[in-house]
Short mmCIF file of C-alpha atoms in Angstrom, two decimals:
data_model
loop_
_atom_site.label_atom_id
_atom_site.label_comp_id
_atom_site.label_asym_id
_atom_site.label_seq_id
_atom_site.Cartn_x
_atom_site.Cartn_y
_atom_site.Cartn_z
CA MET A 152 -36.87 -22.03 -14.45
CA ALA A 153 -36.02 -18.88 -16.42
CA LYS A 154 -39.37 -17.26 -15.49
CA LYS A 155 -38.60 -18.01 -11.76
CA ARG A 156 -35.30 -16.30 -12.14
CA GLU A 157 -36.90 -13.25 -13.70
CA GLU A 158 -39.56 -12.94 -10.84
CA LYS A 159 -36.61 -13.28 -8.29
CA GLY A 160 -34.72 -10.51 -10.24
CA ASP A 161 -37.98 -8.22 -10.43
CA ARG A 162 -38.45 -8.75 -6.64
CA LYS A 163 -35.00 -7.47 -5.78
CA ARG A 164 -34.62 -4.87 -8.38
CA PRO A 165 -33.52 -1.72 -6.67
CA SER A 166 -35.26 1.61 -7.16
CA GLY A 167 -33.26 4.23 -9.12
CA THR A 168 -31.44 1.76 -11.38
CA ASP A 169 -28.86 3.53 -13.39
CA ALA A 170 -29.68 4.50 -17.13
CA CYS A 171 -26.28 3.50 -17.89
CA ASP A 172 -26.60 -0.14 -17.08
CA LEU A 173 -24.06 -2.38 -18.76
CA ASP A 174 -26.26 -5.49 -17.87
CA ASN A 175 -29.34 -4.11 -19.77
CA GLY A 176 -31.52 -4.33 -16.63
CA PHE A 177 -30.26 -7.75 -15.29
CA VAL A 178 -30.23 -7.78 -11.61
CA SER A 179 -28.32 -10.27 -9.75
CA PRO A 180 -30.44 -13.14 -8.14
CA ILE A 181 -27.87 -13.49 -5.40
CA SER A 182 -28.33 -11.15 -2.42
CA THR A 183 -27.57 -13.55 0.42
CA PHE A 184 -25.39 -16.65 0.93
CA ARG A 185 -28.64 -18.81 0.66
CA ASP A 186 -28.92 -17.49 -2.82
CA LEU A 187 -25.50 -19.21 -3.76
CA THR A 188 -26.91 -22.04 -5.86
CA PRO A 189 -25.57 -23.37 -8.99
CA GLU A 190 -28.49 -22.21 -10.98
CA ASN A 191 -28.15 -18.44 -9.73
CA ILE A 192 -24.27 -18.48 -10.27
CA ILE A 193 -24.43 -19.53 -13.83
CA ALA A 194 -27.18 -16.79 -14.51
CA LEU A 195 -24.98 -14.27 -12.99
CA LEU A 196 -21.77 -15.41 -14.87
CA THR A 197 -23.99 -15.48 -18.19
CA HIS A 198 -26.07 -12.23 -17.90
CA SER A 199 -23.91 -9.88 -15.67
CA ARG A 200 -21.15 -7.95 -17.78
CA TYR A 201 -20.04 -6.21 -14.49
CA VAL A 202 -19.21 -9.67 -12.93
CA LEU A 203 -17.32 -10.93 -16.05
CA ILE A 204 -15.37 -7.66 -16.38
CA LEU A 205 -14.63 -7.96 -12.62
CA LEU A 206 -13.48 -11.43 -12.87
CA ALA A 207 -11.23 -10.64 -15.94
CA LEU A 208 -9.71 -7.67 -13.95
CA THR A 209 -9.07 -9.78 -10.98
CA ALA A 210 -7.41 -12.30 -13.00
CA ILE A 211 -5.12 -9.94 -14.93
CA GLY A 212 -4.40 -8.40 -11.50
CA ALA A 213 -3.24 -11.84 -10.21
CA VAL A 214 -0.96 -12.23 -13.06
CA LEU A 215 0.45 -8.68 -12.99
CA ARG A 216 1.02 -9.25 -9.13
CA PHE A 217 2.32 -12.67 -8.96
CA PHE A 218 4.48 -12.53 -12.24
CA ASN A 219 8.24 -12.38 -11.40
CA LEU A 220 7.57 -12.09 -7.84
CA ASP A 221 11.03 -13.08 -7.05
CA PHE A 222 12.75 -10.90 -9.84
CA ASN A 223 13.73 -8.21 -7.58
CA SER A 224 16.02 -9.32 -4.52
CA LEU A 225 14.84 -8.31 -1.11
CA TRP A 226 15.98 -4.59 -0.26
CA LEU A 227 16.47 -3.13 3.28
CA ASP A 228 12.89 -2.84 4.33
CA GLU A 229 11.81 -6.36 3.18
CA ALA A 230 14.91 -7.73 4.78
CA SER A 231 13.71 -6.12 7.99
CA THR A 232 10.41 -7.85 7.49
CA TYR A 233 12.29 -10.98 7.50
CA THR A 234 14.16 -10.20 10.71
CA PHE A 235 11.12 -9.65 12.72
CA ALA A 236 9.11 -12.58 11.06
CA SER A 237 11.80 -14.79 12.17
CA MET A 238 11.17 -13.98 15.74
CA SER A 239 8.62 -15.83 17.91
CA ILE A 240 4.98 -14.72 18.04
CA PRO A 241 5.81 -13.08 21.51
CA GLY A 242 9.09 -11.81 20.50
CA ILE A 243 7.39 -9.93 17.47
CA TRP A 244 5.16 -7.99 20.01
CA GLU A 245 8.04 -7.41 22.36
CA ALA A 246 10.05 -5.85 19.29
CA THR A 247 6.92 -3.49 18.60
CA THR A 248 6.80 -2.15 22.24
CA GLY A 249 10.49 -1.92 22.28
CA GLY A 250 10.56 0.78 19.49
CA GLU A 251 9.94 -0.92 16.10
CA PHE A 252 7.52 1.54 14.22
CA ASN A 253 5.28 -0.80 12.74
CA PRO A 254 2.44 -2.80 14.24
CA PRO A 255 2.87 -6.66 14.50
CA LEU A 256 -0.03 -8.08 12.45
CA PHE A 257 1.96 -8.27 9.25
CA TYR A 258 4.90 -9.62 10.82
CA TRP A 259 2.80 -12.35 12.66
CA VAL A 260 1.26 -13.36 9.16
CA GLU A 261 4.78 -13.50 7.78
CA HIS A 262 6.07 -15.57 10.76
CA LEU A 263 3.52 -18.23 9.57
CA MET A 264 4.35 -17.99 6.03
CA LEU A 265 8.04 -18.70 6.79
CA MET A 266 6.72 -22.27 8.05
CA LEU A 267 6.30 -22.93 4.21
CA GLY A 268 9.87 -21.84 3.38
CA ASN A 269 12.13 -18.92 2.96
CA ASN A 270 12.40 -17.20 -0.19
CA GLU A 271 11.28 -13.89 -2.00
CA VAL A 272 7.95 -15.60 -3.12
CA ILE A 273 7.08 -16.79 0.32
CA LEU A 274 7.80 -13.41 2.18
CA ARG A 275 5.80 -11.57 -0.84
CA PHE A 276 2.85 -13.94 -1.40
CA VAL A 277 0.48 -12.42 1.09
CA PRO A 278 1.08 -8.81 -0.26
CA ALA A 279 0.46 -10.04 -3.61
CA LEU A 280 -2.57 -11.95 -2.69
CA LEU A 281 -4.10 -8.97 -0.76
CA GLY A 282 -3.33 -6.82 -3.67
CA VAL A 283 -5.31 -8.97 -5.98
CA LEU A 284 -8.20 -9.03 -3.63
CA THR A 285 -8.18 -5.29 -3.21
CA ILE A 286 -9.37 -5.03 -6.86
CA PRO A 287 -12.97 -6.41 -6.19
CA LEU A 288 -13.01 -4.32 -2.82
CA VAL A 289 -12.40 -1.21 -4.78
CA TYR A 290 -15.28 -2.08 -7.11
CA TRP A 291 -17.29 -2.70 -4.23
CA VAL A 292 -16.31 0.62 -2.72
CA GLY A 293 -17.40 2.54 -5.92
CA LYS A 294 -20.49 0.55 -6.24
CA GLU A 295 -21.46 1.74 -2.66
CA PHE A 296 -20.34 5.17 -3.13
CA MET A 297 -22.04 5.72 -6.53
CA ASP A 298 -22.95 2.94 -8.79
CA ARG A 299 -21.53 -0.12 -10.50
CA ASN A 300 -19.99 1.80 -13.31
CA VAL A 301 -17.85 3.88 -10.96
CA GLY A 302 -17.16 0.65 -9.11
CA ILE A 303 -15.89 -1.23 -12.27
CA ILE A 304 -13.85 1.83 -13.65
CA ALA A 305 -12.03 2.25 -10.32
CA ALA A 306 -11.38 -1.34 -10.33
CA ALA A 307 -9.65 -1.16 -13.69
CA ALA A 308 -7.64 1.53 -12.64
CA CYS A 309 -6.56 -0.24 -9.38
CA THR A 310 -5.87 -3.47 -11.63
CA PHE A 311 -3.26 -1.79 -13.67
CA SER A 312 -1.93 0.71 -11.09
CA PRO A 313 1.85 0.68 -11.30
CA PHE A 314 1.94 2.04 -7.82
CA LEU A 315 -0.32 -0.73 -6.34
CA ILE A 316 1.38 -3.34 -8.29
CA LEU A 317 4.70 -2.25 -7.01
CA TYR A 318 3.75 -2.63 -3.43
CA SER A 319 1.80 -5.75 -4.07
CA GLN A 320 5.03 -7.36 -4.78
CA GLU A 321 6.96 -5.98 -1.70
CA ALA A 322 7.08 -7.75 1.78
CA ARG A 323 5.73 -4.91 3.60
CA ALA A 324 2.47 -3.99 5.32
CA TYR A 325 1.16 -1.58 2.82
CA SER A 326 -0.80 -4.03 0.63
CA MET A 327 -2.33 -5.47 3.72
CA GLY A 328 -3.19 -1.78 5.13
CA LEU A 329 -4.99 -0.84 1.93
CA PHE A 330 -6.72 -4.03 1.72
CA PHE A 331 -8.27 -3.70 5.29
CA ILE A 332 -9.08 -0.10 4.61
CA ALA A 333 -10.92 -0.68 1.37
CA PHE A 334 -12.84 -3.43 3.13
CA ALA A 335 -13.69 -1.08 6.25
CA MET A 336 -14.69 1.68 3.59
CA VAL A 337 -17.12 -0.67 2.12
CA PHE A 338 -19.18 -1.24 5.35
CA PHE A 339 -18.52 2.39 6.21
CA LEU A 340 -20.68 3.43 3.18
CA LYS A 341 -23.29 0.63 3.92
CA ALA A 342 -23.42 1.72 7.44
CA LEU A 343 -24.14 5.63 6.49
CA LYS A 344 -27.14 4.21 4.33
CA THR A 345 -28.62 1.68 6.78
CA ASN A 346 -27.24 2.40 10.26
CA LYS A 347 -27.30 -1.23 10.82
CA THR A 348 -25.13 -2.49 13.88
CA VAL A 349 -23.68 -5.13 11.72
CA HIS A 350 -22.15 -2.60 9.26
CA TRP A 351 -20.84 -0.38 11.90
CA ALA A 352 -19.35 -3.31 13.83
CA LEU A 353 -17.61 -4.65 10.72
CA PHE A 354 -16.26 -0.97 9.94
CA GLY A 355 -15.04 -1.04 13.56
CA LEU A 356 -13.36 -4.60 13.22
CA LEU A 357 -11.74 -4.12 9.77
CA SER A 358 -10.34 -0.42 10.67
CA ALA A 359 -8.72 -1.99 13.76
CA LEU A 360 -7.31 -5.01 11.73
CA ALA A 361 -6.02 -2.12 9.37
CA PHE A 362 -4.56 -0.44 12.43
CA TRP A 363 -2.63 -3.66 13.50
CA ALA A 364 -1.36 -3.73 9.77
CA HIS A 365 -0.04 -0.16 9.52
CA PHE A 366 -0.24 2.69 11.98
CA TYR A 367 -0.77 5.28 9.31
CA THR A 368 -4.19 3.71 8.37
CA LEU A 369 -5.34 5.49 11.51
CA VAL A 370 -5.34 8.51 9.26
CA ILE A 371 -7.90 7.60 6.87
CA THR A 372 -9.92 5.87 9.59
CA GLY A 373 -10.08 9.37 11.52
CA ALA A 374 -11.10 11.07 8.36
CA LEU A 375 -13.90 8.76 7.90
CA VAL A 376 -15.14 9.09 11.50
CA LEU A 377 -15.06 12.97 11.25
CA TYR A 378 -17.09 12.65 7.85
CA ALA A 379 -19.74 10.57 9.72
CA ILE A 380 -19.84 13.13 12.60
CA GLY A 381 -20.33 15.87 10.21
CA VAL A 382 -23.23 14.44 7.99
CA LYS A 383 -24.82 12.72 10.69
CA VAL A 384 -24.59 14.63 13.85
CA MET A 385 -28.06 16.39 13.44
CA GLU A 386 -29.71 12.98 13.02
CA TRP A 387 -28.16 11.79 16.21
CA LYS A 388 -29.26 14.83 18.19
CA LYS A 389 -32.82 14.13 16.85
CA ASP A 390 -32.76 10.32 17.71
CA SER A 391 -30.10 9.49 20.12
CA SER A 392 -31.16 5.66 19.51
CA ALA A 393 -29.59 6.05 15.95
CA LEU A 394 -26.27 6.55 17.69
CA LYS A 395 -26.13 3.12 19.43
CA PRO A 396 -24.89 1.25 16.36
CA VAL A 397 -22.29 3.67 15.75
CA LEU A 398 -20.95 3.32 19.45
CA ILE A 399 -21.10 -0.39 19.03
CA GLY A 400 -18.72 -0.01 16.02
CA ALA A 401 -16.58 2.39 18.12
CA GLY A 402 -16.43 -0.14 20.71
CA ALA A 403 -15.35 -2.90 18.51
CA PHE A 404 -12.41 -0.80 17.26
CA ALA A 405 -11.47 0.41 20.66
CA LEU A 406 -11.54 -3.42 22.23
CA ILE A 407 -9.35 -4.62 19.33
CA SER A 408 -7.10 -1.81 19.22
CA LEU A 409 -6.63 -1.06 22.88
CA PRO A 410 -3.40 -3.20 23.33
CA LEU A 411 -1.86 -1.15 20.52
CA LEU A 412 -3.14 2.25 21.29
CA ALA A 413 -0.93 2.87 24.35
CA VAL A 414 2.33 1.41 22.35
CA THR A 415 1.28 3.97 19.46
CA VAL A 416 1.48 6.87 21.63
CA GLN A 417 4.71 6.02 23.00
CA LEU A 418 6.32 5.38 19.53
CA PHE A 419 4.77 8.48 18.26
CA VAL A 420 6.52 10.46 21.06
CA LYS A 421 9.76 8.57 20.39
CA ARG A 422 9.70 9.11 16.55
CA THR A 423 8.93 12.70 16.86
CA SER A 424 11.65 13.57 19.50
CA GLY A 425 13.95 14.33 16.57
CA GLY A 426 13.45 15.71 13.20
CA PRO A 427 13.18 13.39 10.07
CA THR A 428 16.26 12.37 8.39
CA PHE A 429 14.66 11.25 5.22
CA GLY A 430 11.37 11.59 3.59
CA ILE A 431 9.49 14.37 1.96
CA GLN A 432 8.51 17.62 3.78
CA GLY A 433 5.69 19.94 3.28
CA ALA A 434 3.89 20.25 0.09
CA GLY A 435 6.14 18.14 -1.75
CA ILE A 436 4.68 15.09 -0.10
CA ILE A 437 1.34 15.76 -1.83
CA LEU A 438 2.61 16.42 -5.23
CA GLU A 439 4.70 13.30 -5.10
CA THR A 440 1.80 11.21 -3.69
CA PHE A 441 -0.22 12.05 -6.57
CA ARG A 442 2.43 11.46 -8.99
CA GLN A 443 3.21 8.05 -7.64
CA LEU A 444 -0.44 7.09 -7.34
CA SER A 445 -0.60 7.98 -11.05
CA GLY A 446 1.92 5.68 -12.25
CA PHE A 447 5.10 7.78 -11.50
CA SER A 448 4.43 9.95 -14.42
CA GLU A 449 3.86 13.80 -14.41
CA LEU A 450 1.81 13.74 -17.56
CA VAL A 451 -0.43 10.98 -16.52
CA MET A 452 -0.54 12.61 -13.06
CA PHE A 453 -1.94 15.88 -14.77
CA LEU A 454 -4.60 13.87 -16.77
CA PHE A 455 -5.73 11.85 -13.68
CA LEU A 456 -5.89 14.84 -11.42
CA LEU A 457 -8.09 16.49 -14.20
CA LEU A 458 -10.43 13.50 -14.31
CA PHE A 459 -10.50 13.58 -10.39
CA ILE A 460 -11.51 17.18 -9.96
CA VAL A 461 -14.24 16.73 -12.65
CA GLY A 462 -15.40 13.68 -10.40
CA ILE A 463 -15.38 15.69 -7.32
CA ILE A 464 -17.27 18.61 -8.94
CA HIS A 465 -19.77 16.14 -10.47
CA ALA A 466 -20.12 14.56 -7.03
CA PHE A 467 -21.05 17.84 -5.42
CA LEU A 468 -23.69 18.34 -8.18
CA ILE A 469 -25.20 14.94 -7.54
CA ASP A 470 -25.01 14.89 -3.83
CA ARG A 471 -23.28 17.66 -1.64
CA ASN A 472 -22.21 14.82 0.88
CA LYS A 473 -20.68 12.84 -1.70
CA GLY A 474 -18.67 15.66 -2.84
CA ILE A 475 -17.61 16.43 0.73
CA PHE A 476 -16.66 12.73 1.26
CA LEU A 477 -14.39 12.87 -1.62
CA LEU A 478 -12.66 16.15 -0.66
CA ALA A 479 -12.68 15.30 3.00
CA LEU A 480 -10.80 11.96 2.41
CA THR A 481 -8.26 13.58 0.13
CA VAL A 482 -7.58 16.98 1.90
CA LEU A 483 -7.56 15.54 5.70
CA PRO A 484 -4.92 12.90 5.01
CA PHE A 485 -2.78 15.38 3.11
CA VAL A 486 -3.10 18.19 5.75
CA ILE A 487 -2.04 15.66 8.45
CA SER A 488 0.81 14.24 6.46
CA TRP A 489 2.00 17.78 5.55
CA PHE A 490 2.12 18.66 9.49
CA LEU A 491 3.59 15.25 10.37
CA SER A 492 6.22 15.27 7.52
CA TYR A 493 8.02 17.84 9.67
CA LYS A 494 8.14 15.47 12.90
CA ILE A 495 8.40 11.93 11.32
CA PRO A 496 9.76 10.66 7.92
CA MET A 497 7.08 10.99 5.24
CA VAL A 498 6.93 9.06 2.13
CA PRO A 499 4.23 8.43 -0.51
CA ARG A 500 3.97 4.86 0.23
CA TYR A 501 2.28 5.46 3.66
CA LEU A 502 -0.60 7.09 1.77
CA ILE A 503 -1.31 4.04 -0.33
CA ILE A 504 -4.59 4.00 1.51
CA LEU A 505 -5.95 6.88 -0.66
CA ALA A 506 -5.84 4.69 -3.57
CA PRO A 507 -9.54 3.89 -3.34
CA VAL A 508 -10.82 7.38 -2.94
CA TYR A 509 -8.53 8.58 -5.90
CA PHE A 510 -9.66 5.92 -8.25
CA VAL A 511 -13.34 6.40 -7.21
CA GLY A 512 -13.17 10.10 -7.77
CA ILE A 513 -11.42 9.46 -11.13
CA ALA A 514 -14.20 6.84 -12.01
CA LEU A 515 -16.95 9.25 -11.22
CA SER A 516 -15.69 11.53 -14.32
CA TYR A 517 -17.48 9.23 -16.58
CA LYS A 518 -20.85 10.63 -15.59
CA PRO A 519 -20.76 14.11 -16.89
CA VAL A 520 -19.47 12.59 -20.44
CA TYR A 521 -22.23 9.94 -20.25
CA ALA A 522 -24.73 12.98 -19.55
CA LEU A 523 -23.76 14.49 -22.92
CA LEU A 524 -23.48 11.25 -25.00
CA SER A 525 -25.84 8.82 -23.47
CA SER A 526 -23.69 5.99 -24.55
CA ARG A 527 -22.96 2.94 -22.56
CA LYS A 528 -19.69 2.87 -24.53
CA ILE A 529 -18.20 5.77 -22.32
CA VAL A 530 -17.77 3.33 -19.30
CA TYR A 531 -15.66 1.12 -21.75
CA ALA A 532 -13.96 4.13 -23.07
CA VAL A 533 -13.02 5.72 -19.74
CA MET A 534 -11.73 2.14 -18.61
CA ALA A 535 -9.57 1.89 -21.64
CA LEU A 536 -8.21 5.30 -21.17
CA LEU A 537 -7.26 4.51 -17.66
CA VAL A 538 -5.69 1.15 -18.64
CA VAL A 539 -3.67 2.70 -21.53
CA LEU A 540 -2.38 5.62 -19.52
CA SER A 541 -1.19 3.20 -16.71
CA VAL A 542 0.57 0.59 -18.87
CA THR A 543 2.35 2.97 -21.18
CA THR A 544 4.13 4.82 -18.31
CA PRO A 545 7.96 4.36 -18.21
CA PHE A 546 7.52 2.79 -14.94
CA PHE A 547 5.37 0.12 -16.01
CA VAL A 548 7.28 -0.55 -19.31
CA ASP A 549 10.21 -1.29 -17.67
CA TYR A 550 9.09 -2.72 -14.51
CA TYR A 551 9.19 -6.62 -15.21
CA THR A 552 12.65 -6.21 -16.99
CA SER A 553 14.45 -3.81 -14.79
CA TYR A 554 15.43 -3.96 -11.05
CA SER A 555 13.35 -1.49 -9.04
CA LYS A 556 15.14 -2.36 -5.76
CA GLU A 557 18.82 -2.64 -4.86
CA ASP A 558 20.17 -5.85 -6.36
CA TRP A 559 21.59 -7.46 -2.99
CA ARG A 560 21.30 -10.90 -4.46
CA GLY A 561 23.68 -10.15 -7.19
CA PHE A 562 25.75 -7.90 -5.09
CA ALA A 563 26.47 -10.94 -2.73
CA GLY A 564 27.47 -13.04 -5.60
CA GLN A 565 29.85 -10.41 -6.73
CA MET A 566 31.42 -10.64 -3.23
CA ARG A 567 31.57 -14.08 -3.04
CA GLN A 568 33.79 -13.92 -6.02
CA ALA A 569 35.89 -10.78 -4.83
CA ALA A 570 36.46 -11.53 -1.05
CA ARG A 571 38.82 -13.97 0.36
CA PRO A 572 38.78 -15.92 3.55
CA GLY A 573 39.79 -13.28 6.45
CA ASP A 574 38.76 -10.10 4.48
CA ILE A 575 36.92 -7.49 6.44
CA LEU A 576 33.55 -6.17 5.09
CA VAL A 577 32.26 -2.74 6.49
CA LEU A 578 28.70 -2.18 5.84
CA VAL A 579 27.67 1.63 5.87
CA PRO A 580 25.40 2.06 7.48
CA GLY A 581 25.42 -0.87 9.78
CA TYR A 582 21.77 -1.97 9.36
CA ILE A 583 22.03 -2.78 5.76
CA SER A 584 23.61 -6.05 6.92
CA GLN A 585 20.06 -7.22 7.03
CA PRO A 586 19.62 -7.57 3.27
CA PHE A 587 23.27 -8.29 2.50
CA SER A 588 23.35 -11.27 5.25
CA TYR A 589 20.11 -12.59 3.59
CA TYR A 590 22.19 -13.53 0.62
CA TYR A 591 25.53 -13.65 1.93
CA SER A 592 26.96 -15.87 4.76
CA ASN A 593 30.19 -14.48 6.60
CA THR A 594 30.65 -17.77 8.35
CA THR A 595 30.49 -19.60 5.13
CA GLU A 596 32.67 -17.25 3.14
CA GLU A 597 35.16 -17.17 6.36
CA THR A 598 34.99 -13.21 6.29
CA PHE A 599 34.52 -10.70 8.99
CA ARG A 600 31.59 -8.38 8.98
CA TYR A 601 31.36 -5.06 10.82
CA GLY A 602 28.87 -1.91 10.70
CA ALA A 603 29.75 1.69 10.70
CA GLN A 604 27.78 5.02 10.35
CA SER A 605 30.05 7.92 11.31
CA ALA A 606 33.55 9.04 10.19
CA GLU A 607 34.89 8.04 13.52
CA GLU A 608 33.91 4.54 13.20
CA LEU A 609 35.10 4.33 9.69
CA ALA A 610 38.49 5.72 10.63
CA SER A 611 38.82 2.89 13.09
CA PHE A 612 39.06 0.59 10.22
CA GLY A 613 41.23 2.70 8.25
CA GLU A 614 43.86 2.59 11.09
CA LEU A 615 44.04 -1.35 11.12
CA ASN A 616 47.32 -2.69 10.28
CA THR A 617 46.15 -5.69 8.51
CA THR A 618 47.25 -7.77 5.75
CA GLN A 619 43.73 -8.62 4.76
CA ARG A 620 41.73 -6.42 2.38
CA VAL A 621 39.11 -4.22 3.82
CA TYR A 622 35.88 -3.42 1.68
CA TYR A 623 33.31 -0.68 2.39
CA ILE A 624 29.84 -1.70 1.26
CA VAL A 625 27.78 1.66 0.98
CA THR A 626 24.21 2.49 0.18
CA GLY A 627 22.47 5.95 -0.01
CA ASP A 628 20.95 5.24 3.57
CA ILE A 629 24.18 6.58 4.99
CA SER A 630 22.67 10.10 4.24
CA SER A 631 19.99 9.31 6.81
CA ALA A 632 21.97 7.31 9.32
CA ASP A 633 24.71 10.21 9.14
CA PRO A 634 23.03 13.57 8.18
CA SER A 635 26.08 15.61 9.01
CA GLY A 636 27.61 13.99 6.08
CA GLY A 637 30.96 13.21 7.85
CA SER A 638 30.92 9.54 6.65
CA VAL A 639 30.54 10.29 3.09
CA ALA A 640 33.50 12.92 3.45
CA TRP A 641 35.54 10.19 4.98
CA LEU A 642 34.90 7.79 2.16
CA GLN A 643 35.63 10.42 -0.39
CA GLU A 644 38.99 11.23 1.20
CA HIS A 645 40.17 7.72 2.03
CA THR A 646 38.57 5.33 -0.27
CA LYS A 647 38.28 4.66 -3.86
CA GLY A 648 35.21 2.91 -5.82
CA VAL A 649 36.03 -0.25 -7.42
CA GLU A 650 32.53 -1.43 -8.58
CA ALA A 651 29.00 -0.37 -8.20
CA THR A 652 25.78 -2.23 -8.47
CA PRO A 653 22.67 0.00 -8.85
CA GLY A 654 22.05 1.42 -5.37
CA ILE A 655 24.99 -0.51 -3.72
CA TYR A 656 28.55 0.90 -3.93
CA LEU A 657 31.81 -0.64 -3.04
CA PHE A 658 34.95 0.99 -1.96
CA THR A 659 38.48 -0.03 -0.93
CA PRO A 660 40.93 1.89 1.02
CA ILE A 661 43.56 4.18 -0.68
CA ARG A 662 46.83 2.73 0.34
CA SER A 663 49.80 5.21 1.01
CA GLY A 664 53.07 4.85 -0.50
#
């Protein structure tokens, strides 16, 4: 039996096996679904360190992403997810075509999840699950791009990344977009090597699903397409038949994305009609994205960027096209984001899709060190370094014990104690009623809720001749809703702060006389 496994392994052993092989030459006996026999699975689990490490990383990643999943209350964007997910399936599509600047796929999935219940865990379950599944996908990306060592180091960085953990615990589409982009990247890299129709078709399919999850994934998909054109155009000119699988993949993307493409153009025109009222503009978006991808730490960012640059340089030395790949997929999205930051609100979480490229580039830095020392321990050392740098960041240390989002749940409890029946609650700006109403019912508490986002609207409540108390509930979103600053000035002049919850402020009128 052992001899049979050995023969199978020898038959499938790829040429050019890495000298730095953690498996000591063992080759997986599983290459197709038909090879998934108990015997082969046991052989893989008992002989492959890559598989064991990847399983351990995935298990740890699951703990880090599901632990305390309901610790933070829903904040504004997550409450917005609940609002749209509560609509019907057709209603969600109508909301997208009506101006909601997010595609409907994530909302449709959340709509189905709400059939299981309605709480923070239910709403965040899918992002957390996809965040876990992204770990083996990042390994796969690294393996297809270079080798298993790059894959396992990149997977370790992904597992402990505070940035990825944060957005795996948020009921938004960022985790889903990253999952589909990483999956699409796997088949893109395979397609470049094999030019098989199935690989190009899967790249098109998964890229389309990423687009249906989050519009901004189109940026990285576009960068991948431009890269493919750059490295393959001469081959296509010499042999036009080699272009057929590519066109099938493009057709798969176009067919699946067609209903959304026209909507995207309309929404883009609408969104860019006025300047951004929040976000980061210009070069700042590049620096802040790297900082957040590096665990929200300037020191770790410096070290990660150093390793990333070393990885890119070594990629050029190994294969010019690999260096171009890492550089193009980093530079192009940043150039586009720089330009768009003056047109639409731009924040680093939109660029979470850069994580696979960033971590693969960092992982590649192990190679020049291995070339000097020729020890397989280098792979473990680089993994350990990335893990230590990630888990010792202030953000990670405090993440599971301190709120990272506005505490609407706690604030609603305070308001239930403070407000009496008939009191007036004015939310500034009005759309913060979404997270507040998730935890606080005006009907149950017999209070009245209104929204305001201008000095004039606030003044109308200040002129009320009523014996009931008026509370102004304010968040930093007022700066985006009223960039003129009129609302803030009115509040400073006519109200006083009586209590504050991190990120949420409560004011009452200053009574004359």
